[in-house]
Amino acid sequence: MISLTKIWEYGRQRWANWRRQPTKPEPAPASSEPFVAPVFTRAANDAGSLVQEFLAVGRYALLLRPQIIENLEDDQIRKTIDALDAQMALSPVGDVVLGQPIEDCDDFDTDGTAVATVQSRVVHVESIFLDRYAVTNCQYKHFVDGGGYEEMGIWEEDVWAAMLDFVDQTGHPGPHYWHNGTFPRGQADHPVVGVSWYEATAYARWCGKRLPRDAEWTKAACWPVTISPGNLQQRKFPWGEIMENDRANLWSAGINSTVPTDEFEKGISVGGLLQMVGNVWEWMSGPYGTPDDVSLALPVPMKSIRGGAFDTYFDNQATCHFQSGENPLHRKHNIGFRLVLGICDLAPRAAELIYGGSTEPITVATEV
Amino acid sequence: MSRACDVPMDSYRLAHYTVQVECYVCGGGNTFDAELCRHCQAPMALAHQVNTQNVQPGLVAVLGTSGAGKTVYLGMLMDMLSRRNFGLQSLVRGAFSVSLQQITTSALANGEFPTKTPNEPDRWNWVHSQLTSPNLRRPLELIIPDMSGEAVLEEIDHPRTFPVVRSFLSKSVGVVILVDAVRLQRGGHEQDHFTMKLLTFLSELEAENNRQRLRLKRHSGRPVAVVLTKADQCEKCFDDPEGFVKACGSGMWRHCSESIDNVKIFAAGVAGASAYRFGVGNQRRRVPLRVEPRGIIEPFEWLISKVPANGRRRSK
């Protein structure tokens, strides 16, 4: 059993280290020991233990909501903001080019005809916080153990009929590849896979966050720089322009399975996000494709996924700009997710504390 | 209209023409400068390579209905094996052997599937490669053609239409049969019937060989890997391929379990997901949304573990 004090101490230590270098996600139990999620005994009206519980299971974003933050003491707010800073990275406001960048559109078939490419468009994105790491098995287990699959309010109503299929190999509610309501031994800090888009969305609501939009995710990954008005320079990969095998867990890395979310540190993005490319594809909130792409016909409406996975074969399908799609009900072995928290979702007081006094007006991403 | 031209009468050339070069697939005689065998249309480069080496490469057939994914499977397999630096690896023999993986990966990287393999054997892509693995005592030489599904079916229904198919299958040391899992799941019996037809044809060829006492020992228990392709579109295949075949292809399953000693069922997928794109003339074609090969190497690895080592070329 992991004691709460240990978790908190670890969190504090990590936050101190984060000032100098990126931190690692929630500590994974030793591979030989079966993981047991922390159990909380909450006294009625005990706000302190409730805050501690929320911090321990990664629901700190809920504590920064306007309705809740007013009831917290300064120390509790500081701890919550520390937790947010340790787990999430800020992606500043700005524009991003979505779709195939111009320099990648010079591919031609052998007969000289241009290969069909996705048309690019500039999208304005507001400031957001994005998870530094993909959601791990360990983090998702808090949701499963906390009754997330029974809390119908956080699930899309359309999917209630399909929820009986959201079970693991032994029939317990949970990701497809789990057994007896728990993840495979030794994979506590691996990204959770085998979850549908609906499960990812429900988990996000449970945490007080949401799935990222395509533009938000792309902007955080490729870190665009405005050279001149309307002219953006974006990275192909989070670290630069050239794929290197030791920076991302793709097929070429030869691992052929998921790795812990804090590995491949050399592939860190400018903003401090790990594994934006490789390891697992990540669910986006929006649909796959664009409405103006009339030549594309999908067998079912698909949701967008990005980033490539451990079995992605071609490097050009694991760039910051590449978009693929998947049936939102499918629970694949190589699709996970990371979450986003809009600054607009934070209480003004929390935003003030984070920004150090600045409270700029926040709006959602809009296409230009 | 005829045109006059000078033909050099080189004596060495005439001398070469008197020696017949045996086609490696059908055994028919050909002139030394023939590009394709005049009997079966197999590339003579195979025969020339065999003649310069001291080994007899084994023949492995990859079969399946039209559209089952033979080109994609074989192209990806060869590309993956040539890029790996552990386990089973391959080294292509001859520049012509690279064409298949080049065509396949170029198309997939551009978000398309390769075009359909033509029926004419002279336009098929052949692969001659040397395989190495920690599990193999010495490198294994294999020849694998990307045969057209329609040509194979035509040869089964109308013998001698495509002599290369018959010659190749009667000599092959292992067979990979690709079954379209999506079509099988839909309930159509086409995949089931084709596979049964193919298995019966292979048994007939084997019996014929046995009657002629040709390499009797070598052909007994020829390994057959049945691969359910496009399994990314029905995840059940990956969980339990055998159960899937039992449920959706009972005829094929019965035939496999009763008449073949050395058979195993696998599932494979190359595209993680696919969609349709309308091209010129509003023609609809399937396109891969991403490429994430799964279960491609396993069937081949199993097959390699079952095929006999290469024979040595008889010295003349």
XYZ file of C-alpha atoms in Angstrom:
684
model
C 0.000 0.000 0.000
C 1.342 3.433 -0.893
C 0.876 5.845 1.960
C -0.619 9.243 1.253
C 2.255 11.015 2.962
C 4.713 9.291 0.659
C 2.794 10.354 -2.408
C 2.610 13.913 -1.159
C 6.280 14.018 -0.207
C 7.185 12.635 -3.591
C 5.030 15.259 -5.251
C 6.693 18.058 -3.325
C 10.140 16.758 -4.159
C 9.203 16.474 -7.804
C 7.939 20.002 -7.890
C 11.236 21.223 -6.463
C 13.107 19.261 -9.130
C 10.831 20.486 -11.883
C 12.308 23.953 -11.533
C 15.507 22.510 -12.947
C 14.347 19.626 -15.151
C 11.156 17.849 -16.319
C 9.603 15.652 -13.655
C 8.426 12.095 -14.004
C 4.786 11.073 -13.707
C 3.196 9.359 -10.722
C 5.581 6.851 -9.112
C 5.114 3.326 -10.389
C 5.059 0.471 -7.921
C 7.781 -2.144 -8.299
C 6.975 -4.532 -11.118
C 6.999 -7.535 -8.793
C 4.325 -6.086 -6.506
C 0.691 -5.981 -7.558
C -0.528 -2.399 -7.590
C -3.098 -1.405 -5.022
C -4.690 1.984 -5.439
C -4.653 4.188 -2.335
C -7.810 3.845 -0.266
C -9.198 6.976 1.363
C -11.345 7.105 4.427
C -13.107 10.424 4.238
C -14.935 11.913 7.158
C -18.074 13.828 6.344
C -17.452 17.554 5.646
C -13.722 17.022 5.953
C -12.531 19.411 3.260
C -8.878 18.769 4.018
C -9.014 15.057 3.325
C -11.161 15.647 0.263
C -8.534 17.977 -1.165
C -5.830 15.458 -0.379
C -7.820 12.720 -2.058
C -8.390 14.814 -5.162
C -4.694 15.686 -5.341
C -3.628 12.064 -4.875
C -5.818 10.724 -7.677
C -4.990 13.516 -10.113
C -8.266 15.471 -9.909
C -6.546 18.735 -8.987
C -8.119 20.541 -11.927
C -11.509 20.305 -10.228
C -10.163 22.145 -7.200
C -9.268 25.137 -9.358
C -12.844 25.578 -10.605
C -14.517 28.861 -9.597
C -17.129 27.070 -7.475
C -14.572 25.178 -5.435
C -11.507 27.369 -5.117
C -13.363 29.870 -2.928
C -13.703 27.196 -0.254
C -10.006 26.322 -0.177
C -7.355 27.717 2.098
C -4.288 29.418 0.622
C -2.069 26.463 1.436
C -4.431 24.080 -0.317
C -4.569 26.317 -3.378
C -0.781 26.498 -3.488
C -0.522 22.691 -3.313
C -3.083 22.350 -6.063
C -1.281 24.787 -8.311
C 1.983 22.996 -7.591
C 0.347 19.723 -8.654
C -0.932 21.334 -11.841
C 2.484 22.778 -12.628
C 4.176 19.436 -12.060
C 1.789 17.497 -14.278
C 0.896 19.991 -16.979
C 2.765 22.390 -19.244
C 1.580 25.718 -20.531
C 1.120 26.180 -24.245
C 0.898 29.927 -24.915
C -1.604 31.707 -27.094
C -0.838 31.903 -30.824
C -1.487 30.628 -34.324
C -0.717 27.215 -35.760
C -0.879 25.761 -39.257
C -3.013 22.632 -39.350
C -2.637 20.122 -42.175
C 0.319 19.323 -44.389
C 2.995 22.053 -44.272
C 3.907 23.505 -47.674
C 7.434 22.088 -47.714
C 6.006 18.554 -47.377
C 3.726 18.938 -50.408
C 6.384 18.318 -53.038
C 5.835 14.563 -53.343
C 4.998 13.337 -56.805
C 3.915 10.002 -58.155
C 6.080 8.255 -60.721
C 3.816 9.588 -63.472
C 4.438 13.153 -62.329
C 1.056 13.860 -60.774
C 1.084 15.527 -57.395
C 0.217 13.275 -54.481
C -3.027 14.259 -52.766
C -2.201 16.334 -49.720
C -4.308 17.841 -47.014
C -4.881 21.545 -47.418
C -3.414 23.556 -44.594
C -5.163 26.296 -42.662
C -4.156 28.696 -39.901
C -5.921 28.251 -36.589
C -5.728 30.566 -33.596
C -5.271 28.813 -30.263
C -5.652 30.267 -26.799
C -3.410 29.441 -23.848
C -3.928 25.980 -22.418
C -2.335 23.564 -20.035
C -1.534 20.175 -21.600
C -0.491 17.035 -19.696
C 3.256 16.565 -19.793
C 2.727 12.797 -20.103
C 0.048 10.546 -21.528
C -2.400 9.211 -18.924
C -0.901 6.110 -17.330
C -2.473 2.821 -16.279
C -1.886 3.799 -12.679
C -3.764 7.083 -13.084
C -6.608 5.406 -14.961
C -6.950 2.809 -12.217
C -7.934 5.559 -9.799
C -10.825 6.286 -12.143
C -11.833 2.621 -12.428
C -11.562 2.023 -8.674
C -13.300 5.288 -7.953
C -16.423 4.076 -9.736
C -15.883 6.078 -12.909
C -17.648 3.457 -15.016
C -20.767 3.663 -12.834
C -20.950 7.453 -12.685
C -23.309 7.910 -15.618
C -23.265 11.704 -15.460
C -19.765 11.878 -16.923
C -20.542 9.621 -19.875
C -21.982 10.748 -23.197
C -25.609 9.687 -23.285
C -25.190 8.247 -26.808
C -22.773 5.637 -25.529
C -24.756 4.258 -22.599
C -25.917 1.364 -24.755
C -22.327 0.409 -25.566
C -21.032 0.672 -22.017
C -21.574 -2.993 -21.289
C -18.829 -3.695 -23.824
C -16.336 -1.465 -22.036
C -14.913 -4.321 -20.022
C -11.513 -5.929 -19.676
C -10.522 -9.488 -20.567
C -12.247 -10.842 -17.462
C -15.483 -8.892 -17.779
C -14.675 -6.156 -15.240
C -15.207 -2.513 -16.222
C -11.915 -1.165 -17.525
C -9.579 -0.986 -20.513
C -9.639 -3.843 -23.007
C -6.232 -5.304 -22.145
C -6.610 -5.327 -18.340
C -7.446 -8.396 -16.252
C -9.606 -8.468 -13.116
C -9.960 -4.701 -13.116
C -6.236 -4.061 -13.057
C -3.483 -3.441 -15.570
C -0.821 -5.974 -16.574
C 1.922 -6.395 -13.999
C 4.805 -3.985 -14.377
C 2.883 -1.556 -16.588
C 1.737 0.954 -13.983
C 3.567 3.822 -15.630
C 2.844 2.754 -19.201
C 0.197 4.755 -21.040
C -3.289 3.337 -20.710
C -4.394 1.728 -23.982
C -7.454 -0.242 -25.028
C -9.772 2.640 -24.177
C -12.378 4.039 -26.526
C -12.797 7.733 -27.212
C -15.815 7.720 -24.890
C -13.811 6.251 -22.010
C -11.107 8.860 -22.540
C -13.747 11.604 -22.512
C -15.358 10.256 -19.345
C -11.982 10.081 -17.603
C -11.279 13.659 -18.679
C -14.560 14.847 -17.157
C -13.838 12.925 -13.976
C -10.517 14.775 -13.726
C -12.013 18.150 -14.583
C -10.139 18.353 -17.873
C -10.967 17.560 -21.507
C -9.446 15.980 -24.607
C -7.310 18.379 -26.664
C -8.451 19.869 -29.941
C -6.283 19.123 -32.973
C -4.988 22.685 -33.122
C -4.140 22.781 -29.430
C -2.259 19.503 -29.565
C -0.394 20.398 -32.756
C 0.580 23.799 -31.471
C 1.960 22.384 -28.239
C 3.922 19.749 -30.167
C 5.402 21.777 -33.018
C 5.802 25.078 -31.134
C 5.261 27.501 -34.045
C 7.280 30.655 -34.333
C 5.925 33.645 -36.251
C 8.672 34.824 -38.593
C 6.584 37.543 -40.194
C 2.840 38.270 -40.047
C 1.005 35.217 -41.384
C 4.243 33.283 -41.831
C 4.799 30.527 -39.286
C 7.729 28.222 -38.857
C 6.762 24.919 -37.281
C 8.817 21.919 -36.282
C 8.137 18.613 -37.985
C 8.885 16.723 -34.786
C 8.787 18.143 -31.256
C 12.586 18.269 -31.138
C 13.290 19.484 -34.683
C 13.148 18.474 -38.306
C 14.824 15.072 -38.419
C 13.589 11.783 -37.004
C 16.056 10.067 -34.707
C 15.348 6.595 -33.342
C 16.346 7.454 -29.781
C 13.838 10.287 -29.514
C 10.561 8.466 -30.099
C 9.182 4.976 -29.621
C 8.199 4.114 -33.193
C 8.562 0.847 -35.137
C 12.099 1.832 -36.098
C 13.107 1.958 -32.420
C 12.651 -1.838 -32.396
C 10.846 -2.015 -29.027
C 7.470 -3.068 -30.447
C 5.469 -2.326 -27.303
C 4.596 0.619 -25.091
C 7.216 2.025 -22.729
C 6.755 4.079 -19.520
C 5.519 7.578 -20.225
C 8.675 9.227 -18.902
C 11.070 7.458 -21.270
C 12.535 8.886 -24.469
C 13.436 12.104 -22.680
C 15.454 13.219 -25.682
C 12.195 13.630 -27.553
C 10.884 16.332 -25.214
C 9.099 19.254 -26.848
C 10.053 22.892 -26.397
C 7.210 23.308 -23.941
C 8.294 20.314 -21.825
C 5.922 17.608 -23.108
C 7.139 14.035 -23.417
C 6.244 11.465 -26.075
C 4.101 13.768 -28.159
C 5.402 11.594 -30.974
C 5.555 7.836 -30.549
C 4.571 5.273 -27.890
C 0.779 5.643 -28.338
C -1.581 7.551 -30.596
C -3.605 10.106 -28.651
C -7.330 10.717 -28.930
C -8.350 14.242 -29.907
C -11.722 15.748 -29.117
C -12.634 16.489 -32.731
C -13.567 14.440 -35.766
C -11.129 13.035 -38.313
C -10.855 14.903 -41.603
C -12.126 18.280 -42.610
C -15.620 19.148 -43.856
C -14.184 20.561 -47.102
C -12.415 17.284 -47.971
C -15.247 15.934 -50.113
C -13.180 13.165 -51.675
C -12.907 11.323 -48.359
C -15.628 8.864 -47.340
C -15.411 7.308 -43.906
C -17.019 3.927 -43.161
C -18.088 5.364 -39.778
C -17.666 8.849 -38.317
C -14.170 8.779 -36.862
C -12.392 10.734 -34.176
C -9.008 12.254 -34.769
C -5.858 10.709 -33.337
C -2.344 12.116 -33.456
C 1.269 11.438 -32.600
C 2.013 7.933 -33.882
C 2.591 4.837 -31.785
C 5.199 2.194 -31.050
C 4.174 0.322 -34.205
C 3.960 3.293 -36.576
C 6.024 2.214 -39.547
C 6.663 5.403 -41.470
C 8.261 8.454 -39.916
C 6.082 10.726 -42.040
C 3.028 9.376 -40.195
C 4.446 10.343 -36.809
C 4.977 14.032 -37.343
C 3.349 16.810 -35.368
C 1.088 17.501 -38.367
C -0.068 14.026 -39.309
C -3.660 13.189 -38.472
C -5.235 9.759 -38.512
C -8.687 8.597 -37.500
C -10.302 5.816 -35.564
C -13.782 4.603 -34.754
C -14.594 6.210 -31.370
C -15.876 2.881 -30.046
C -12.706 0.957 -30.905
C -10.400 0.056 -28.044
C -7.037 -0.357 -29.730
C -3.760 -1.601 -28.301
C -1.897 1.513 -29.402
C -4.260 4.402 -28.671
C -4.094 6.322 -25.404
C -4.669 9.967 -24.554
C -3.462 13.010 -22.675
C -5.653 15.800 -21.391
C -5.912 19.525 -21.612
C -7.126 22.223 -19.282
C -8.233 25.510 -20.767
C -7.224 28.605 -18.885
C -10.860 29.659 -19.256
C -11.836 26.683 -17.110
C -9.773 27.949 -14.191
C -11.079 30.320 -11.582
C -9.736 33.863 -12.140
C -7.964 33.612 -8.801
C -6.146 30.451 -9.913
C -5.197 32.060 -13.225
C -3.900 35.073 -11.335
C -1.725 32.905 -9.150
C -0.409 30.924 -12.099
C 0.263 33.946 -14.282
C 1.563 36.000 -11.396
C -1.122 38.641 -11.593
C -1.995 38.659 -15.294
C -5.601 37.833 -16.097
C -5.890 38.193 -19.850
C -9.289 37.497 -21.415
C -9.603 33.911 -22.561
C -11.618 32.592 -25.493
C -11.807 29.182 -27.098
C -9.833 28.299 -30.244
C -11.345 29.723 -33.392
C -10.436 29.039 -36.987
C -9.270 31.973 -39.085
C 7.445 -3.220 -93.839
C 10.753 -4.837 -93.126
C 13.990 -3.047 -92.368
C 17.420 -4.253 -93.171
C 19.869 -4.471 -90.327
C 23.243 -5.944 -89.536
C 23.286 -8.872 -87.139
C 26.726 -9.658 -85.807
C 27.545 -13.340 -86.220
C 29.704 -13.777 -83.172
C 30.789 -17.352 -82.817
C 30.848 -17.221 -79.006
C 27.211 -16.149 -79.081
C 26.296 -19.078 -81.270
C 28.125 -21.383 -78.901
C 26.134 -19.991 -75.979
C 22.881 -20.614 -77.798
C 23.625 -24.320 -78.044
C 23.582 -24.642 -74.234
C 20.106 -24.603 -72.753
C 19.589 -22.804 -69.445
C 17.054 -24.591 -67.271
C 14.262 -22.465 -65.798
C 14.398 -22.775 -62.014
C 10.627 -22.940 -61.694
C 9.440 -25.200 -64.520
C 12.718 -26.775 -65.649
C 12.140 -25.849 -69.296
C 15.119 -25.055 -71.521
C 15.839 -21.470 -72.558
C 18.538 -19.585 -74.399
C 21.189 -17.922 -72.266
C 19.931 -14.408 -72.965
C 16.233 -15.024 -72.349
C 14.754 -12.602 -69.840
C 11.700 -14.732 -69.094
C 11.206 -18.467 -69.409
C 9.502 -19.175 -72.729
C 7.485 -21.967 -71.098
C 6.217 -20.414 -67.885
C 7.223 -16.710 -67.972
C 9.237 -16.923 -64.738
C 12.246 -14.572 -64.741
C 15.397 -16.298 -65.901
C 17.407 -14.122 -63.495
C 16.421 -16.670 -60.842
C 18.045 -19.471 -62.822
C 21.194 -17.443 -63.451
C 21.501 -16.595 -59.764
C 21.044 -20.216 -58.763
C 23.689 -21.247 -61.274
C 26.213 -18.817 -59.816
C 25.578 -20.007 -56.244
C 25.985 -23.397 -54.758
C 22.487 -23.653 -53.286
C 18.995 -24.446 -54.494
C 16.615 -21.825 -53.062
C 13.333 -23.044 -51.640
C 10.100 -21.801 -53.189
C 7.425 -20.302 -50.960
C 4.010 -19.364 -52.335
C 1.820 -16.562 -51.012
C -1.723 -17.170 -52.236
C -5.137 -15.649 -51.761
C -8.132 -14.234 -53.594
C -7.877 -11.041 -55.565
C -7.826 -8.179 -53.053
C -6.871 -10.346 -50.083
C -3.717 -8.302 -49.595
C -0.935 -10.466 -51.029
C 1.124 -7.578 -52.422
C 0.798 -5.532 -49.249
C 1.599 -8.527 -47.035
C 4.596 -9.657 -49.035
C 5.921 -6.160 -49.677
C 5.670 -5.213 -46.020
C 7.154 -8.526 -44.915
C 10.192 -8.094 -47.119
C 10.662 -4.466 -46.104
C 10.356 -5.257 -42.413
C 12.779 -8.164 -42.612
C 15.297 -6.104 -44.523
C 15.129 -3.255 -41.985
C 15.319 -5.382 -38.831
C 18.573 -5.898 -36.984
C 17.439 -8.758 -34.767
C 15.673 -12.128 -35.116
C 14.694 -13.165 -38.612
C 16.296 -10.869 -41.188
C 16.554 -10.886 -44.936
C 19.055 -9.811 -47.529
C 17.702 -9.478 -51.043
C 19.434 -11.257 -53.903
C 19.335 -9.272 -57.112
C 18.028 -5.786 -57.780
C 14.719 -7.143 -59.100
C 13.942 -8.432 -55.601
C 13.713 -4.895 -54.207
C 10.908 -3.818 -56.556
C 8.058 -5.363 -54.582
C 8.915 -3.717 -51.273
C 9.661 -0.462 -53.057
C 6.268 -0.384 -54.772
C 4.419 -1.371 -51.625
C 6.060 0.988 -49.173
C 6.016 3.931 -51.586
C 2.285 3.548 -52.018
C 1.583 3.070 -48.309
C 3.746 6.003 -47.253
C 1.715 8.175 -49.636
C -1.535 7.014 -48.063
C -2.518 4.563 -50.789
C -2.575 0.828 -51.327
C -0.450 -0.559 -54.171
C -2.210 -1.177 -57.464
C -3.613 -4.599 -58.289
C -1.095 -7.182 -59.489
C -1.644 -7.883 -63.200
C -2.624 -11.372 -64.313
C 0.273 -11.695 -66.769
C 3.123 -13.628 -65.114
C 5.743 -11.547 -66.934
C 4.581 -8.524 -64.923
C 4.730 -10.156 -61.499
C 7.309 -9.132 -58.963
C 9.611 -11.882 -57.730
C 11.699 -11.841 -54.609
C 14.834 -13.859 -54.069
C 16.243 -13.356 -50.611
C 18.605 -14.868 -48.132
C 17.150 -15.256 -44.651
C 19.182 -15.388 -41.492
C 18.021 -15.998 -37.964
C 19.537 -17.135 -34.674
C 17.241 -20.164 -34.994
C 18.612 -21.154 -38.398
C 21.826 -23.134 -38.540
C 22.721 -21.635 -41.904
C 21.164 -18.945 -44.096
C 18.077 -19.962 -46.019
C 17.549 -18.914 -49.626
C 13.942 -18.425 -50.691
C 12.150 -17.380 -53.862
C 8.707 -15.842 -53.419
C 6.623 -14.416 -56.278
C 3.758 -11.983 -55.888
C 1.270 -14.034 -57.905
C -2.043 -12.684 -59.049
C -4.994 -14.245 -57.241
C -7.026 -14.414 -60.422
C -4.235 -16.259 -62.249
C -4.063 -18.857 -59.480
C -7.818 -19.341 -59.609
C -7.721 -19.602 -63.383
C -5.038 -22.292 -63.207
C -7.069 -24.251 -60.668
C -10.227 -24.060 -62.795
C -8.535 -24.460 -66.179
C -5.263 -26.386 -65.827
C -2.271 -25.271 -67.942
C -3.616 -21.732 -68.386
C -0.802 -20.430 -66.203
C 1.881 -23.136 -66.186
C 4.058 -21.072 -63.858
C 1.470 -21.409 -61.099
C 1.330 -25.190 -61.342
C 5.108 -25.564 -61.613
C 5.732 -23.241 -58.720
C 3.155 -24.755 -56.395
C 4.249 -28.308 -57.080
C 7.808 -27.380 -56.103
C 7.045 -25.053 -53.206
C 8.307 -26.003 -49.768
C 5.798 -23.871 -47.873
C 2.586 -21.993 -48.545
C 1.062 -18.886 -46.992
C -2.667 -18.584 -47.685
C -4.153 -15.155 -47.116
C -7.817 -14.949 -46.187
C -9.636 -11.611 -46.135
C -10.991 -11.505 -42.578
C -13.420 -8.696 -43.318
C -15.085 -10.575 -46.187
C -15.098 -13.746 -44.104
C -16.739 -11.924 -41.214
C -19.418 -10.494 -43.507
C -20.640 -14.025 -44.039
C -19.858 -14.432 -47.719
C -18.535 -17.896 -48.559
C -16.160 -16.717 -51.272
C -13.072 -16.771 -49.027
C -14.043 -20.116 -47.574
C -14.546 -21.668 -51.020
C -11.347 -20.245 -52.475
C -9.263 -21.517 -49.576
C -10.832 -24.975 -49.780
C -10.212 -25.021 -53.521
C -6.629 -24.013 -52.989
C -5.995 -26.578 -50.277
C -7.492 -29.318 -52.454
C -5.378 -28.219 -55.404
C -2.234 -28.292 -53.265
C -3.123 -31.780 -52.021
C -3.638 -32.918 -55.623
C -0.267 -31.551 -56.677
C 1.361 -33.247 -53.729
C -0.280 -36.542 -54.573
C 0.821 -36.158 -58.194
C 4.394 -35.572 -57.068
C 4.240 -38.592 -54.824
C 2.985 -40.725 -57.701
C 5.886 -39.580 -59.822
C 8.179 -40.280 -56.850
C 9.583 -36.804 -57.067
C 11.111 -35.627 -53.822
C 8.662 -37.739 -51.936
C 10.174 -37.066 -48.549
C 10.613 -33.376 -49.104
C 6.972 -32.672 -49.784
C 5.314 -34.661 -47.060
C 3.702 -32.365 -44.533
C 4.328 -29.126 -46.436
C 3.669 -26.311 -43.907
C 0.679 -24.097 -44.598
C 0.230 -20.799 -42.742
C -3.305 -19.448 -43.012
C -3.229 -15.698 -42.392
C -6.363 -13.661 -41.740
C -5.591 -10.322 -43.363
C -7.105 -6.902 -42.615
C -7.497 -8.066 -39.021
C -7.164 -4.450 -37.904
C -10.780 -4.101 -39.015
C -11.979 -6.966 -36.827
C -9.966 -7.025 -33.619
C -11.421 -10.429 -32.680
C -9.030 -12.039 -35.157
C -6.008 -10.967 -33.157
C -7.451 -12.287 -29.913
C -8.267 -15.757 -31.265
C -7.552 -16.386 -34.968
C -8.392 -20.080 -34.764
C -11.698 -19.380 -33.047
C -12.501 -16.810 -35.710
C -11.907 -19.306 -38.530
C -13.943 -21.961 -36.708
C -16.831 -19.527 -36.407
C -16.723 -17.804 -39.793
C -15.018 -20.306 -42.121
C -16.149 -23.724 -41.001
C -15.461 -25.384 -44.360
C -11.918 -24.104 -44.449
C -11.383 -25.055 -40.823
C -12.597 -28.622 -41.388
C -10.391 -29.014 -44.430
C -7.351 -27.656 -42.588
C -7.797 -29.841 -39.541
C -8.558 -33.050 -41.443
C -6.267 -32.990 -44.468
C -3.209 -30.935 -43.541
C -0.706 -32.060 -40.944
C 1.274 -28.884 -40.702
C -1.066 -25.912 -40.530
C -1.361 -22.882 -38.277
C -3.725 -19.927 -38.337
C -2.564 -16.344 -37.817
C -3.982 -12.837 -38.000
C -2.268 -9.861 -39.603
C -2.991 -6.248 -40.429
C -1.025 -3.480 -42.065
C -3.295 -0.446 -41.988
C -4.414 0.691 -38.559
C -7.630 1.993 -40.089
C -8.850 2.661 -43.587
C -11.326 4.876 -45.393
C -12.436 5.483 -48.960
C -11.342 8.207 -51.293
C -13.073 9.221 -54.504
C -10.635 9.717 -57.344
C -10.885 10.613 -61.015
C -14.239 9.600 -62.487
C -15.696 9.294 -58.981
C -14.042 5.907 -58.581
C -13.961 4.784 -54.973
C -10.759 3.254 -53.644
C -9.774 2.149 -50.171
C -6.937 4.114 -48.572
C -4.979 3.384 -45.398
C -5.223 6.073 -42.725
C -1.958 4.942 -41.165
C 0.456 2.042 -41.421
C 1.098 -0.072 -38.352
C 2.005 -3.636 -39.347
C 0.845 -6.267 -36.896
C 1.260 -10.028 -37.116
C 3.199 -9.815 -40.399
C 6.412 -11.571 -39.430
C 4.984 -14.256 -37.105
C 3.399 -16.488 -39.814
C 6.532 -16.322 -41.913
C 8.758 -17.040 -38.920
C 6.657 -20.121 -38.167
C 6.802 -21.230 -41.786
C 10.577 -20.801 -41.922
C 10.951 -22.966 -38.829
C 9.109 -25.747 -40.665
C 10.690 -25.683 -44.120
C 13.715 -27.868 -44.836
C 17.170 -26.395 -45.331
C 18.254 -25.516 -48.867
C 19.538 -28.328 -51.023
C 22.920 -28.092 -52.713
C 23.162 -27.620 -56.462
C 24.210 -30.729 -58.318
C 27.681 -30.321 -59.765
C 27.871 -30.891 -63.481
